[in-house]
């Protein structure tokens, strides 16, 4: 038996995420990475790396919660928002049984994570105006545990209509999580759904420092949700997901 044959069938069949770094190329600007194009000077105040980091550094959680207008118990920090995408599947979806759903064209990691873990993914194409096709989503919801919705969307840049998001939250209540990927929310901060968390126990929000904060290399993302969701994610997160470093908000002017 070859090493290849020993691997899980879904992993043998998997096409990994085609990241800008993996695809390579040359030049100075990678539009497919959506990075901040200029280095911003940050200084690490922690200079030693012999100790493991805290799993959830208190100061990072407290400061991000304050920034997001939430309480620390509504925040979990991870290795980029990409890890948040995957933690949600690992905590909520039974491989081979449950499904996730998303609406292409959108971010590529939802399907890659689902395939890696062995979770079915369903897609409902966005309408011609890039909005949600709610009736088609309603038809596909059976067995779906997590719906991923990116707003502002990557790669189209549009916001999803808030009336539609409310309808989707009503449709999924008691059945599935609705995950709003807000990787680009700093470009339209008034559109955040953070204020909706108190009304919807099944709403989850993903954030990152990789885009507007110019910190893609730091690998730091946040999942915002009510405490019961955060507590479940805390069960499946890696013991030391972050670099030992504090605090990232000491940007030098
Ligand atoms: C960049 C991006 C992410 C992931 O960012 P991390 O670098 O893993 O924090 C998640 N969602 C969308 C839509 C993105 O564009």
Coordinates of C-alpha atoms and ligand atoms in Angstrom, one line a residue:
X1 CA 0.0 0.0 0.0
X2 CA 1.4 3.4 -1.0
X3 CA 1.5 6.3 1.4
X4 CA -1.0 8.0 -0.9
X5 CA -3.4 5.1 -0.4
X6 CA -3.1 5.4 3.4
X7 CA -4.5 8.9 3.4
X8 CA -8.2 9.7 3.8
X9 CA -10.1 9.5 0.5
X10 CA -11.3 13.1 0.9
X11 CA -7.8 14.3 1.4
X12 CA -6.5 12.5 -1.6
X13 CA -9.2 14.2 -3.7
X14 CA -8.7 17.6 -2.1
X15 CA -7.4 20.6 -4.1
X16 CA -5.8 22.8 -1.4
X17 CA -6.7 26.5 -1.2
X18 CA -4.9 28.3 -3.9
X19 CA -3.5 31.1 -1.8
X20 CA -1.5 33.9 -3.3
X21 CA 1.6 32.7 -1.6
X22 CA 1.1 29.2 -3.0
X23 CA 0.4 30.4 -6.5
X24 CA 3.5 32.6 -6.4
X25 CA 4.1 35.0 -9.3
X26 CA 6.1 38.1 -9.2
X27 CA 5.6 41.8 -8.7
X28 CA 4.7 43.8 -5.5
X29 CA 1.0 43.7 -5.4
X30 CA -1.1 40.5 -5.1
X31 CA -4.7 41.4 -5.7
X32 CA -5.7 37.8 -4.9
X33 CA -4.3 38.2 -1.4
X34 CA -6.1 41.4 -0.5
X35 CA -3.2 42.3 1.8
X36 CA -2.4 45.8 2.8
X37 CA 0.3 46.8 0.3
X38 CA 2.6 48.7 2.6
X39 CA 4.5 47.5 5.7
X40 CA 3.1 49.2 8.8
X41 CA 5.7 49.4 11.7
X42 CA 4.6 47.4 14.7
X43 CA 6.7 46.5 17.7
X44 CA 6.5 43.3 19.7
X45 CA 6.7 44.2 23.4
X46 CA 7.3 40.5 24.2
X47 CA 10.8 39.4 23.2
X48 CA 11.0 35.9 24.6
X49 CA 9.7 32.8 22.9
X50 CA 10.8 30.0 25.3
X51 CA 7.3 29.8 27.0
X52 CA 4.1 28.7 25.4
X53 CA 1.6 31.6 25.0
X54 CA -1.7 31.9 26.8
X55 CA -4.4 30.2 24.8
X56 CA -6.6 33.3 24.8
X57 CA -4.4 36.3 25.8
X58 CA -6.5 38.3 28.2
X59 CA -5.4 41.7 27.0
X60 CA -6.0 40.8 23.3
X61 CA -9.5 39.6 24.1
X62 CA -10.4 42.6 26.2
X63 CA -9.1 45.1 23.7
X64 CA -10.7 43.4 20.8
X65 CA -14.0 43.1 22.7
X66 CA -13.9 46.9 23.4
X67 CA -13.1 47.6 19.8
X68 CA -16.1 45.5 18.6
X69 CA -18.4 46.9 21.3
X70 CA -18.9 43.5 22.9
X71 CA -17.9 41.7 26.2
X72 CA -14.8 39.5 26.5
X73 CA -16.9 36.4 26.8
X74 CA -18.2 37.0 23.3
X75 CA -14.7 36.9 21.7
X76 CA -12.3 34.1 20.8
X77 CA -9.0 34.7 19.1
X78 CA -7.5 32.2 16.6
X79 CA -4.8 31.8 13.9
X80 CA -6.5 34.0 11.4
X81 CA -10.2 34.0 10.6
X82 CA -9.4 30.9 8.6
X83 CA -9.1 29.0 11.8
X84 CA -12.4 30.4 13.0
X85 CA -14.1 29.1 9.8
X86 CA -12.8 25.6 10.6
X87 CA -13.4 25.7 14.3
X88 CA -17.1 26.2 13.6
X89 CA -17.3 23.2 11.4
X90 CA -15.3 21.1 13.9
X91 CA -17.6 22.1 16.7
X92 CA -20.9 21.9 15.0
X93 CA -20.8 19.6 12.0
X94 CA -20.7 15.8 12.1
X95 CA -18.6 14.6 9.2
X96 CA -20.6 12.5 6.8
X97 CA -23.9 13.7 8.2
X98 CA -24.2 17.4 8.5
X99 CA -23.6 20.0 5.8
X100 CA -22.6 23.6 5.5
X101 CA -24.0 26.1 2.9
X102 CA -22.6 29.2 1.2
X103 CA -23.4 31.4 -1.8
X104 CA -20.8 31.6 -4.6
X105 CA -19.0 33.6 -5.8
X106 CA -17.4 34.0 -2.3
X107 CA -14.4 33.2 -0.2
X108 CA -12.7 29.9 -1.1
X109 CA -11.9 28.5 2.4
X110 CA -15.4 27.5 3.3
X111 CA -15.3 24.6 0.8
X112 CA -11.7 23.7 1.4
X113 CA -12.2 23.4 5.1
X114 CA -15.4 21.4 4.6
X115 CA -13.7 19.0 2.2
X116 CA -10.7 18.6 4.5
X117 CA -12.9 17.6 7.5
X118 CA -15.3 15.5 5.4
X119 CA -18.4 17.7 5.6
X120 CA -20.8 18.1 2.7
X121 CA -21.0 21.6 1.4
X122 CA -24.0 23.0 -0.5
X123 CA -23.9 26.0 -2.7
X124 CA -26.7 28.4 -3.7
X125 CA -25.5 30.8 -6.3
X126 CA -25.9 34.5 -5.6
X127 CA -28.4 36.4 -7.7
X128 CA -27.3 38.5 -10.6
X129 CA -27.1 41.5 -8.2
X130 CA -24.9 39.4 -5.9
X131 CA -27.6 39.2 -3.2
X132 CA -28.9 36.1 -1.5
X133 CA -31.3 33.8 -3.3
X134 CA -33.4 33.2 -0.1
X135 CA -36.1 30.8 -1.6
X136 CA -33.3 28.6 -3.0
X137 CA -31.4 28.7 0.4
X138 CA -34.7 27.7 2.2
X139 CA -35.0 24.6 0.0
X140 CA -31.4 23.6 0.7
X141 CA -31.4 24.0 4.5
X142 CA -32.2 20.5 5.5
X143 CA -29.3 19.0 7.4
X144 CA -27.3 22.2 7.2
X145 CA -25.6 23.2 10.5
X146 CA -23.6 26.3 9.4
X147 CA -24.4 28.9 6.8
X148 CA -21.4 31.1 5.8
X149 CA -22.3 34.6 4.4
X150 CA -19.5 37.0 3.6
X151 CA -20.4 40.8 3.8
X152 CA -18.7 42.8 2.4
X153 CA -18.3 39.8 0.1
X154 CA -15.0 38.6 -1.2
X155 CA -14.5 38.8 -4.3
X156 CA -17.5 41.0 -5.3
X157 CA -17.2 43.7 -2.6
X158 CA -20.9 44.1 -2.1
X159 CA -22.8 44.2 1.2
X160 CA -25.6 41.7 1.7
X161 CA -29.0 43.4 2.2
X162 CA -29.8 43.6 6.0
X163 CA -33.4 42.7 5.4
X164 CA -32.3 39.5 3.7
X165 CA -29.9 38.8 6.6
X166 CA -32.8 39.1 9.1
X167 CA -34.9 36.7 7.0
X168 CA -32.0 34.2 6.8
X169 CA -31.5 34.5 10.6
X170 CA -35.2 33.7 11.1
X171 CA -35.0 30.8 8.6
X172 CA -32.0 29.3 10.4
X173 CA -33.1 29.9 14.0
X174 CA -32.9 26.7 16.1
X175 CA -31.4 24.8 13.2
X176 CA -28.1 26.2 12.0
X177 CA -25.6 28.9 12.8
X178 CA -25.4 31.9 10.5
X179 CA -21.8 33.0 10.2
X180 CA -21.2 36.5 8.9
X181 CA -17.6 36.8 7.6
X182 CA -16.7 40.4 8.3
X183 CA -13.1 40.2 7.1
X184 CA -13.6 43.6 5.3
X185 CA -16.0 45.3 7.7
X186 CA -13.5 48.1 8.5
X187 CA -14.2 49.4 5.0
X188 CA -17.8 49.8 5.9
X189 CA -18.0 49.7 9.7
X190 CA -21.6 50.8 10.0
X191 CA -22.7 47.5 8.3
X192 CA -21.4 45.2 11.1
X193 CA -23.8 42.8 12.7
X194 CA -22.1 42.9 16.1
X195 CA -25.0 44.7 17.6
X196 CA -27.3 41.9 16.5
X197 CA -25.7 39.2 18.7
X198 CA -27.9 40.0 21.6
X199 CA -31.0 39.2 19.6
X200 CA -29.7 36.1 17.8
X201 CA -28.1 33.2 19.7
X202 CA -27.2 31.5 16.4
X203 CA -25.4 34.5 14.9
X204 CA -21.6 34.3 14.6
X205 CA -19.2 36.9 13.2
X206 CA -15.7 36.4 11.8
X207 CA -13.1 39.2 11.9
X208 CA -9.4 39.5 11.0
X209 CA -6.4 41.7 11.5
X210 CA -5.1 40.6 8.0
X211 CA -6.8 43.1 5.8
X212 CA -7.5 46.7 7.0
X213 CA -5.1 46.3 10.0
X214 CA -2.2 45.4 7.7
X215 CA -1.2 42.4 9.8
X216 CA -1.7 39.4 7.5
X217 CA 1.7 38.0 8.6
X218 CA 0.7 38.0 12.3
X219 CA -2.1 35.4 11.7
X220 CA -4.7 36.8 14.0
X221 CA -8.5 36.5 13.6
X222 CA -11.5 36.7 15.9
X223 CA -14.8 34.9 16.2
X224 CA -17.6 36.9 17.9
X225 CA -20.6 35.1 19.2
X226 CA -22.7 34.6 22.4
X227 CA -21.0 32.7 25.2
X228 CA -22.6 29.2 24.5
X229 CA -21.0 29.3 21.0
X230 CA -17.7 30.6 22.2
X231 CA -17.6 27.9 25.0
X232 CA -18.0 25.2 22.3
X233 CA -15.3 26.6 20.1
X234 CA -13.0 26.8 23.2
X235 CA -13.3 23.0 23.3
X236 CA -11.8 22.4 19.8
X237 CA -9.3 25.2 19.5
X238 CA -5.6 24.3 19.5
X239 CA -4.0 24.7 23.0
X240 CA -1.6 27.5 21.8
X241 CA -3.0 29.0 18.7
X242 CA -1.2 32.3 18.7
X243 CA 2.4 33.5 18.7
X244 CA 3.6 34.6 22.1
X245 CA 3.4 38.4 21.6
X246 CA 1.8 41.3 23.2
X247 CA 0.1 43.6 22.5
X248 CA -0.7 44.3 18.9
X249 CA -2.3 47.6 19.5
X250 CA 1.0 49.4 20.0
X251 CA 1.2 50.6 16.5
X252 CA 3.8 53.3 16.0
X253 CA 2.6 56.4 14.2
Ligands
LIG1 C1 -8.7 37.1 4.1 C2 -10.0 36.5 4.5 C3 -10.2 35.7 5.6 C4 -9.1 35.1 6.4 O1 -8.2 35.9 6.9 P1 -7.1 35.4 7.9 O2 -5.8 35.9 7.3 O3 -7.1 33.9 8.1 O4 -7.5 36.1 9.2 C5 -11.5 35.2 5.9 N1 -12.5 35.6 5.1 C6 -12.4 36.4 4.1 C7 -13.6 36.8 3.3 C8 -11.1 36.9 3.7 O5 -11.0 37.6 2.6

